[in-house]
Short mmCIF file of C-alpha atoms and ligand atoms in Angstrom, two decimals:
data_model
loop_
_atom_site.label_atom_id
_atom_site.label_comp_id
_atom_site.label_asym_id
_atom_site.label_seq_id
_atom_site.Cartn_x
_atom_site.Cartn_y
_atom_site.Cartn_z
CA MET A 255 -24.02 -0.39 -7.02
CA ASN A 256 -22.62 -2.86 -4.47
CA ILE A 257 -19.05 -3.79 -5.27
CA LEU A 258 -17.26 -6.66 -3.59
CA VAL A 259 -13.60 -5.80 -3.09
CA ILE A 260 -11.24 -8.72 -2.68
CA ASN A 261 -7.65 -8.73 -1.52
CA CYS A 262 -6.42 -12.27 -1.82
CA GLY A 263 -3.16 -13.49 -0.31
CA SER A 264 -1.66 -16.96 -0.35
CA SER A 265 -3.40 -18.05 2.86
CA SER A 266 -5.87 -15.25 3.52
CA LEU A 267 -8.65 -13.38 1.76
CA LYS A 268 -9.88 -9.97 2.90
CA PHE A 269 -13.19 -8.69 1.57
CA GLN A 270 -15.46 -5.65 1.77
CA LEU A 271 -18.84 -5.08 0.23
CA ILE A 272 -19.03 -1.39 -0.61
CA GLU A 273 -21.92 0.69 -1.84
CA SER A 274 -19.83 2.45 -4.45
CA GLU A 275 -21.78 5.71 -4.85
CA THR A 276 -21.81 6.51 -1.13
CA GLY A 277 -18.67 4.61 -0.12
CA ASN A 278 -20.62 2.90 2.70
CA VAL A 279 -19.17 -0.42 3.80
CA LEU A 280 -22.10 -2.84 4.11
CA GLY A 281 -19.94 -5.66 5.46
CA LYS A 282 -16.34 -6.73 5.62
CA GLY A 283 -14.25 -9.62 6.81
CA LEU A 284 -11.40 -12.02 6.48
CA CYS A 285 -10.92 -15.69 5.65
CA ASP A 286 -7.67 -16.71 7.26
CA ARG A 287 -5.42 -19.76 7.41
CA ILE A 288 -6.71 -20.99 4.04
CA GLY A 289 -5.38 -24.51 3.45
CA ILE A 290 -3.95 -24.66 7.00
CA ASP A 291 -5.34 -26.08 10.25
CA GLY A 292 -7.44 -23.67 12.26
CA SER A 293 -8.97 -21.77 9.33
CA PHE A 294 -11.77 -19.33 10.07
CA ILE A 295 -13.90 -16.54 8.66
CA SER A 296 -14.57 -13.31 10.47
CA PHE A 297 -17.29 -10.90 9.39
CA VAL A 298 -18.44 -7.47 10.48
CA LYS A 299 -21.85 -6.21 9.39
CA GLY A 300 -21.79 -2.43 8.95
CA GLU A 301 -20.62 -0.88 12.21
CA GLY A 302 -21.51 -4.04 14.16
CA GLU A 303 -19.50 -6.48 16.20
CA LYS A 304 -17.00 -8.85 14.62
CA GLN A 305 -18.30 -12.42 14.29
CA LYS A 306 -15.77 -15.19 13.99
CA LYS A 307 -16.55 -18.72 12.82
CA GLU A 308 -14.22 -21.67 12.49
CA ALA A 309 -14.64 -23.46 9.17
CA VAL A 310 -12.79 -25.85 6.92
CA ILE A 311 -11.31 -23.65 4.18
CA LYS A 312 -9.18 -25.92 2.10
CA ASP A 313 -8.72 -23.52 -0.81
CA HIS A 314 -9.71 -20.10 -2.14
CA SER A 315 -12.90 -21.42 -3.75
CA ASP A 316 -14.04 -22.52 -0.30
CA ALA A 317 -13.18 -19.06 0.98
CA ILE A 318 -15.24 -17.30 -1.71
CA LYS A 319 -18.16 -19.64 -1.01
CA LEU A 320 -17.99 -18.68 2.68
CA VAL A 321 -17.81 -14.99 1.80
CA ILE A 322 -20.97 -15.28 -0.30
CA GLU A 323 -22.63 -17.27 2.48
CA ALA A 324 -21.72 -14.63 5.08
CA LEU A 325 -22.93 -11.75 2.89
CA THR A 326 -26.25 -13.45 2.06
CA ASP A 327 -26.90 -15.08 5.43
CA PRO A 328 -30.63 -14.47 6.22
CA ALA A 329 -29.96 -13.60 9.88
CA ASN A 330 -26.61 -11.79 9.80
CA GLY A 331 -25.96 -11.02 6.14
CA VAL A 332 -26.22 -7.70 4.33
CA ILE A 333 -27.74 -8.69 0.98
CA SER A 334 -30.41 -11.23 0.04
CA SER A 335 -28.72 -12.78 -2.98
CA LEU A 336 -25.69 -12.72 -5.23
CA LYS A 337 -27.72 -10.58 -7.63
CA GLU A 338 -27.13 -7.61 -5.34
CA ILE A 339 -23.40 -7.68 -6.10
CA GLY A 340 -22.92 -5.56 -9.21
CA ALA A 341 -19.21 -6.19 -9.65
CA VAL A 342 -16.08 -7.53 -8.00
CA GLY A 343 -12.85 -5.53 -7.74
CA HIS A 344 -9.68 -7.50 -7.11
CA ARG A 345 -6.44 -6.10 -5.81
CA VAL A 346 -3.46 -7.32 -7.81
CA VAL A 347 0.04 -6.39 -6.70
CA HIS A 348 2.06 -6.32 -9.92
CA GLY A 349 0.89 -5.23 -13.33
CA GLY A 350 4.38 -4.77 -14.75
CA GLU A 351 4.51 -2.36 -17.70
CA LYS A 352 1.44 -3.96 -19.25
CA PHE A 353 -1.14 -2.43 -16.95
CA LYS A 354 -1.21 1.33 -16.66
CA ALA A 355 -4.71 1.38 -15.17
CA ALA A 356 -7.35 -0.88 -13.70
CA THR A 357 -9.04 -3.12 -16.22
CA LEU A 358 -11.96 -5.52 -16.57
CA VAL A 359 -11.05 -9.19 -16.35
CA ASP A 360 -11.14 -11.55 -19.29
CA ASP A 361 -9.01 -14.55 -20.31
CA GLU A 362 -6.43 -12.36 -21.99
CA VAL A 363 -6.07 -10.12 -18.94
CA ILE A 364 -5.50 -13.18 -16.75
CA LYS A 365 -2.80 -14.38 -19.13
CA ALA A 366 -1.14 -10.97 -19.11
CA ILE A 367 -1.14 -10.91 -15.29
CA GLU A 368 0.40 -14.38 -15.25
CA GLU A 369 3.20 -12.98 -17.37
CA CYS A 370 3.92 -10.48 -14.56
CA ASN A 371 4.09 -13.25 -11.93
CA GLU A 372 7.86 -13.47 -11.89
CA LEU A 373 7.99 -9.82 -10.78
CA ALA A 374 5.90 -10.62 -7.68
CA PRO A 375 6.11 -14.37 -7.16
CA LEU A 376 4.69 -14.26 -3.63
CA HIS A 377 1.71 -12.03 -4.39
CA ASN A 378 0.47 -12.20 -7.98
CA PRO A 379 -0.25 -15.96 -8.14
CA ALA A 380 -2.26 -15.66 -4.90
CA ASN A 381 -4.17 -12.62 -6.23
CA LEU A 382 -5.00 -14.57 -9.38
CA ILE A 383 -6.28 -17.59 -7.47
CA GLY A 384 -8.88 -15.23 -5.99
CA VAL A 385 -9.82 -13.87 -9.41
CA LYS A 386 -10.21 -17.36 -10.86
CA ALA A 387 -12.20 -18.71 -7.90
CA CYS A 388 -14.61 -15.75 -8.15
CA ARG A 389 -15.09 -16.19 -11.89
CA GLU A 390 -15.89 -19.83 -11.28
CA LEU A 391 -18.44 -19.18 -8.57
CA MET A 392 -19.97 -15.86 -9.56
CA GLY A 393 -20.66 -16.47 -13.21
CA ASP A 394 -21.32 -13.30 -15.17
CA VAL A 395 -20.66 -10.72 -12.47
CA PRO A 396 -18.19 -8.22 -14.03
CA MET A 397 -14.76 -8.21 -12.41
CA SER A 398 -11.92 -5.75 -12.42
CA VAL A 399 -8.30 -5.96 -11.42
CA VAL A 400 -6.72 -2.92 -9.75
CA PHE A 401 -2.93 -2.93 -9.60
CA ASP A 402 -0.62 -1.57 -6.89
CA THR A 403 1.85 -0.61 -9.61
CA ALA A 404 -0.46 1.06 -12.16
CA PHE A 405 -0.58 4.55 -10.63
CA HIS A 406 3.21 4.82 -10.92
CA GLN A 407 3.32 3.90 -14.60
CA THR A 408 3.39 7.60 -15.50
CA MET A 409 6.93 7.95 -14.13
CA PRO A 410 9.40 9.24 -16.71
CA GLU A 411 12.25 7.02 -17.84
CA GLU A 412 14.80 9.01 -15.85
CA ALA A 413 12.92 8.15 -12.66
CA TYR A 414 12.24 4.49 -13.32
CA LEU A 415 15.57 3.39 -14.79
CA TYR A 416 18.33 2.05 -12.56
CA GLY A 417 21.95 2.87 -13.37
CA ILE A 418 22.70 -0.64 -14.57
CA PRO A 419 23.32 -1.96 -18.11
CA TYR A 420 20.28 -1.00 -20.17
CA GLU A 421 20.08 -4.50 -21.61
CA TYR A 422 18.71 -5.72 -18.26
CA TYR A 423 15.80 -3.39 -18.68
CA LYS A 424 15.31 -4.53 -22.26
CA LYS A 425 15.68 -8.24 -21.50
CA TYR A 426 14.08 -8.52 -18.06
CA LYS A 427 12.18 -5.27 -17.51
CA ILE A 428 14.27 -4.50 -14.43
CA ARG A 429 13.16 -1.00 -13.44
CA ARG A 430 11.38 0.92 -10.70
CA TYR A 431 7.68 0.02 -10.58
CA GLY A 432 6.57 1.26 -7.15
CA PHE A 433 3.75 -0.09 -4.98
CA HIS A 434 0.88 1.18 -2.79
CA GLY A 435 -0.33 2.93 -5.97
CA THR A 436 -4.00 2.65 -5.03
CA SER A 437 -3.28 4.44 -1.76
CA HIS A 438 -1.13 7.18 -3.34
CA ASP A 439 -3.84 7.69 -5.95
CA TYR A 440 -6.66 7.90 -3.39
CA VAL A 441 -4.82 10.16 -0.92
CA SER A 442 -3.52 12.60 -3.54
CA HIS A 443 -7.03 13.03 -4.97
CA VAL A 444 -8.54 13.64 -1.53
CA CYS A 445 -5.75 16.17 -0.95
CA ALA A 446 -6.72 18.11 -4.09
CA GLU A 447 -10.39 18.05 -2.98
CA MET A 448 -9.43 19.38 0.45
CA MET A 449 -7.40 22.16 -1.15
CA GLU A 450 -10.31 22.92 -3.50
CA ARG A 451 -7.83 22.98 -6.34
CA LYS A 452 -7.58 21.08 -9.59
CA TYR A 453 -5.60 17.85 -9.22
CA GLU A 454 -3.73 18.67 -12.44
CA ASP A 455 -2.47 21.98 -11.02
CA LEU A 456 -0.79 20.58 -7.91
CA LYS A 457 2.55 19.20 -6.78
CA ILE A 458 1.84 16.64 -4.06
CA ILE A 459 4.04 14.37 -1.98
CA VAL A 460 2.29 11.39 -0.35
CA CYS A 461 4.03 9.60 2.52
CA HIS A 462 2.35 6.20 2.93
CA LEU A 463 3.87 5.12 6.24
CA GLY A 464 2.64 1.70 7.30
CA ASN A 465 4.44 -1.51 8.02
CA GLY A 466 5.38 -1.29 4.36
CA ALA A 467 6.14 2.35 3.55
CA SER A 468 6.65 4.44 0.44
CA VAL A 469 6.71 8.05 -0.71
CA SER A 470 5.52 9.31 -4.06
CA ALA A 471 5.75 12.56 -5.99
CA ILE A 472 2.69 13.60 -8.00
CA ASP A 473 3.24 16.51 -10.35
CA LYS A 474 0.31 17.99 -12.28
CA GLY A 475 -1.82 14.90 -11.78
CA LYS A 476 0.83 12.34 -12.65
CA CYS A 477 3.07 10.25 -10.47
CA VAL A 478 6.64 11.23 -11.38
CA ASP A 479 8.60 9.23 -8.81
CA THR A 480 8.17 6.80 -5.97
CA SER A 481 10.48 5.22 -3.42
CA MET A 482 9.74 1.50 -3.85
CA GLY A 483 11.43 -0.19 -6.77
CA LEU A 484 11.35 -3.45 -8.68
CA THR A 485 10.13 -4.90 -5.40
CA PRO A 486 8.79 -3.30 -2.20
CA LEU A 487 12.22 -3.59 -0.55
CA GLU A 488 13.60 -0.28 -1.79
CA GLY A 489 13.20 3.19 -0.34
CA LEU A 490 12.17 4.01 3.20
CA ILE A 491 13.25 2.14 6.30
CA MET A 492 10.12 0.10 7.05
CA GLY A 493 8.75 -2.17 9.79
CA THR A 494 11.04 -5.06 8.92
CA ARG A 495 12.41 -4.07 5.48
CA SER A 496 15.73 -2.31 5.11
CA GLY A 497 14.84 0.13 2.34
CA ASP A 498 17.77 1.66 0.40
CA LEU A 499 21.24 0.32 0.98
CA ASP A 500 24.55 -0.10 -0.78
CA PRO A 501 24.10 -3.28 -2.87
CA ALA A 502 27.65 -4.32 -2.01
CA ILE A 503 26.42 -4.96 1.55
CA LEU A 504 24.76 -8.16 0.33
CA GLU A 505 28.02 -9.87 -0.59
CA PHE A 506 29.68 -8.48 2.53
CA ILE A 507 27.07 -10.04 4.84
CA CYS A 508 27.11 -13.29 2.83
CA ASN A 509 30.86 -13.60 3.38
CA LYS A 510 30.88 -12.53 7.02
CA GLU A 511 27.90 -14.62 8.12
CA GLY A 512 28.29 -17.59 5.75
CA LEU A 513 24.87 -16.99 4.18
CA ASP A 514 23.66 -17.12 0.59
CA ILE A 515 21.93 -14.27 -1.24
CA SER A 516 18.40 -15.49 -0.57
CA GLN A 517 19.13 -15.81 3.14
CA VAL A 518 20.45 -12.25 3.22
CA LEU A 519 17.43 -11.03 1.25
CA ASN A 520 15.23 -12.72 3.80
CA ILE A 521 17.02 -10.73 6.52
CA LEU A 522 16.60 -7.51 4.51
CA ASN A 523 12.87 -8.20 4.14
CA LYS A 524 11.96 -9.66 7.50
CA LYS A 525 14.57 -8.80 10.13
CA SER A 526 15.63 -5.29 9.15
CA GLY A 527 13.95 -1.89 9.19
CA VAL A 528 12.99 -0.46 12.58
CA PHE A 529 12.75 -4.03 13.88
CA GLY A 530 16.40 -4.70 13.06
CA LEU A 531 17.57 -1.25 14.13
CA SER A 532 15.84 -1.64 17.50
CA GLU A 533 17.75 -4.94 17.94
CA GLY A 534 14.54 -6.94 17.55
CA PHE A 535 12.55 -4.87 20.07
CA SER A 536 9.60 -4.19 17.74
CA SER A 537 8.47 -3.31 14.23
CA ASP A 538 5.37 -1.63 15.64
CA PHE A 539 5.36 2.12 16.23
CA ARG A 540 3.09 1.77 19.25
CA ASP A 541 5.93 -0.06 21.00
CA LEU A 542 8.59 2.20 19.54
CA GLU A 543 6.76 5.33 20.64
CA ASP A 544 6.56 3.90 24.13
CA GLY A 545 10.28 3.09 24.09
CA TYR A 546 11.11 6.51 22.66
CA ASN A 547 9.18 8.24 25.42
CA LYS A 548 10.98 6.11 28.01
CA ASN A 549 14.26 7.25 26.50
CA GLU A 550 15.24 3.75 25.41
CA GLU A 551 18.23 3.80 23.11
CA ASN A 552 16.91 1.05 20.77
CA SER A 553 13.67 2.83 20.05
CA ILE A 554 15.26 6.27 19.70
CA ARG A 555 17.78 4.93 17.18
CA ALA A 556 15.10 3.19 15.09
CA VAL A 557 12.63 6.10 15.12
CA ASN A 558 15.29 8.68 14.27
CA ALA A 559 16.58 6.66 11.32
CA PHE A 560 13.01 6.06 10.09
CA CYS A 561 12.10 9.77 10.22
CA TYR A 562 15.40 10.89 8.70
CA ARG A 563 14.84 8.69 5.65
CA VAL A 564 11.36 10.15 5.12
CA VAL A 565 12.80 13.65 5.39
CA LYS A 566 15.42 12.82 2.75
CA TYR A 567 12.80 11.49 0.33
CA ILE A 568 10.61 14.55 0.79
CA GLY A 569 13.63 16.72 -0.01
CA ALA A 570 14.43 14.64 -3.08
CA TYR A 571 10.89 14.88 -4.38
CA VAL A 572 10.65 18.61 -3.80
CA ALA A 573 13.75 18.81 -6.00
CA ALA A 574 12.30 16.36 -8.56
CA MET A 575 9.15 18.48 -8.92
CA ASN A 576 10.89 21.84 -8.45
CA GLY A 577 8.53 22.65 -5.61
CA VAL A 578 5.64 21.24 -3.63
CA ASP A 579 2.13 22.45 -2.70
CA ALA A 580 1.09 19.74 -0.28
CA ILE A 581 2.54 16.89 1.75
CA CYS A 582 0.19 14.11 2.92
CA PHE A 583 0.65 11.50 5.61
CA THR A 584 -1.28 8.24 5.49
CA ALA A 585 -1.36 4.54 6.57
CA GLY A 586 -0.87 3.06 10.06
CA ILE A 587 2.05 5.23 11.15
CA GLY A 588 1.25 8.28 9.01
CA GLU A 589 -2.31 8.40 10.36
CA ASN A 590 -1.70 7.53 14.01
CA THR A 591 1.73 8.57 15.10
CA ALA A 592 1.71 12.32 15.79
CA PHE A 593 5.25 12.43 17.17
CA VAL A 594 6.65 10.92 13.97
CA ARG A 595 4.85 13.55 11.85
CA GLU A 596 6.12 16.26 14.19
CA LYS A 597 9.71 15.02 13.88
CA ILE A 598 9.48 14.91 10.08
CA VAL A 599 7.79 18.29 9.72
CA ALA A 600 10.42 19.85 12.01
CA HIS A 601 12.88 19.35 9.10
CA LEU A 602 10.71 21.18 6.59
CA GLY A 603 11.32 24.72 7.79
CA TYR A 604 13.22 25.42 4.56
CA LEU A 605 9.93 24.95 2.71
CA GLY A 606 8.15 27.42 4.98
CA VAL A 607 6.12 24.64 6.62
CA GLY A 608 4.55 25.35 10.00
CA LEU A 609 2.87 22.64 12.08
CA ASN A 610 -0.41 23.23 13.89
CA ALA A 611 0.37 21.19 17.02
CA GLU A 612 -3.28 20.97 18.11
CA ALA A 613 -4.50 19.70 14.73
CA ASN A 614 -1.63 17.23 14.66
CA LYS A 615 -3.10 15.52 17.74
CA GLU A 616 -6.37 14.66 15.95
CA ARG A 617 -7.02 11.17 14.68
CA GLY A 618 -9.17 9.19 12.28
CA LYS A 619 -10.21 11.95 9.86
CA ASN A 620 -8.97 14.01 6.94
CA ILE A 621 -7.28 17.01 8.50
CA LEU A 622 -4.97 19.90 7.66
CA ILE A 623 -2.15 19.89 10.21
CA SER A 624 -0.13 22.84 8.92
CA THR A 625 -0.61 26.39 10.18
CA ASP A 626 -2.72 28.88 8.22
CA ASP A 627 0.38 30.73 7.05
CA SER A 628 2.34 27.59 6.13
CA LYS A 629 3.67 27.89 2.57
CA VAL A 630 3.13 24.18 1.97
CA LYS A 631 -0.03 22.50 3.23
CA VAL A 632 0.42 19.35 5.30
CA PHE A 633 -2.46 16.87 5.63
CA VAL A 634 -3.28 13.64 7.39
CA ILE A 635 -5.58 11.65 5.10
CA PRO A 636 -6.59 8.14 6.20
CA THR A 637 -6.11 5.89 3.22
CA ASN A 638 -8.91 3.74 1.85
CA GLU A 639 -7.59 1.35 -0.76
CA GLU A 640 -10.81 -0.70 -0.82
CA LEU A 641 -12.93 2.36 -1.61
CA GLU A 642 -10.48 3.35 -4.34
CA ILE A 643 -10.72 -0.16 -5.85
CA ALA A 644 -14.53 0.09 -5.74
CA LYS A 645 -14.45 3.55 -7.37
CA GLN A 646 -12.11 2.42 -10.13
CA THR A 647 -14.27 -0.65 -10.75
CA LEU A 648 -17.40 1.48 -10.99
CA LYS A 649 -15.64 3.82 -13.44
CA LEU A 650 -14.75 0.88 -15.68
CA LEU A 651 -18.39 -0.19 -15.80
CA LYS A 652 -19.72 3.24 -16.73
P1 ADP B 752 0.46 -2.55 6.42
O1 ADP B 752 -0.85 -2.35 5.68
O2 ADP B 752 1.68 -2.27 5.60
O3 ADP B 752 0.54 -3.81 7.20
P2 ADP B 752 -0.53 -0.45 8.18
O4 ADP B 752 -0.79 0.71 7.31
O5 ADP B 752 -1.68 -1.21 8.71
O6 ADP B 752 0.53 -1.41 7.51
O7 ADP B 752 0.35 0.07 9.40
C1 ADP B 752 0.73 -0.80 10.43
C2 ADP B 752 1.65 -0.05 11.35
O8 ADP B 752 1.08 1.18 11.75
C3 ADP B 752 1.88 -0.80 12.67
O9 ADP B 752 2.92 -1.72 12.55
C4 ADP B 752 2.21 0.33 13.58
O10 ADP B 752 3.61 0.59 13.45
C5 ADP B 752 1.45 1.50 13.06
N1 ADP B 752 0.25 1.81 13.85
C6 ADP B 752 -0.97 1.32 13.66
N2 ADP B 752 -1.84 1.81 14.57
C7 ADP B 752 -1.14 2.64 15.35
C8 ADP B 752 -1.43 3.46 16.47
N3 ADP B 752 -2.67 3.54 16.97
N4 ADP B 752 -0.43 4.17 17.01
C9 ADP B 752 0.81 4.11 16.49
N5 ADP B 752 1.15 3.37 15.43
C10 ADP B 752 0.21 2.64 14.87
#
């Protein structure tokens, strides 16, 4: 069955049409600058060249119309009519405590997602606009919503509660939710397949290291902890996000710099992380690797702090699970940046981890990068959130 996967942001809409049994991507693309001057759609058919077309896209309904047009275009499309789309899978960022798994969309589900909007005010409303526009234009095609938070809903109370008055949890549901769940889910399952072991028998740590980055601990098939919190700001040092810090720093910066809390939060989200640590040099590890190799102080400082934080989380999650069988690296940095993996793995000698330096140089495929005698297996597994959304959608329909 062909499943259209949609990831809708406030001014962009990414899409992929996936043949769900084989995982083949028939076509994929992006509608960008929705509601802004200079909007366009780009589309790639199979393994072909990217085609870009300027178009007026005043809202998300326009965007969906263009997506359908691109997919069914007689010359360049990949299907002949809408009938060849069996279902649509939508990415939704926050499912709060209500959604512990993907679900099929109906009016009640939409209402329940709206109730989670205050937990992700930048993302959820945009995700929902996509869901509503698709329902309007695609009639009876079944639709699912797949949440970034759902995979982490198995965390025990001791892992998701913050050490603040419990009434804030009761009144406002302030707790750890975690994000990137679709990626952690996908990668940990591929890891079990590669180990030829039952998922439920393993202790796995997944390091999703992209511009946004998070680590999760999966014990006997269930996520038991993850580094992002109520919002994606907590945990690792990221591209531009600070990750963990002493909350008292907020007031301190406010006073020193004459800023209010939302201005400081903006700095913690957009000007911090490796970008801030490198004094604004770059948030991109391609630049930082270059700087690191040229012995530039800014890059060395940022990279070292980034790797150290990952090492600390791995240690914490080994403790949380009382052991670990496999550690997986994924996402932009985890998949592409061999020297970062090498630096992190160099701290895992206490676990009996050995790195296969040759395998660590490989790119773009699922690969074991630990030595044969390593006590803990280390993998690089390219993430595929779209395929996971398609698979979960297919499962709901069966
Ligand atoms: P997100 O989805 O959170 O935007 P990605 O998983 O796409 O993030 O990761 C983006 C980051 O991955 C880039 O900012 C860069 O630091 C890193 N990255 C991507 N490609 C490469 C590469 N070829 N070499 C080194 N780092 C890379």
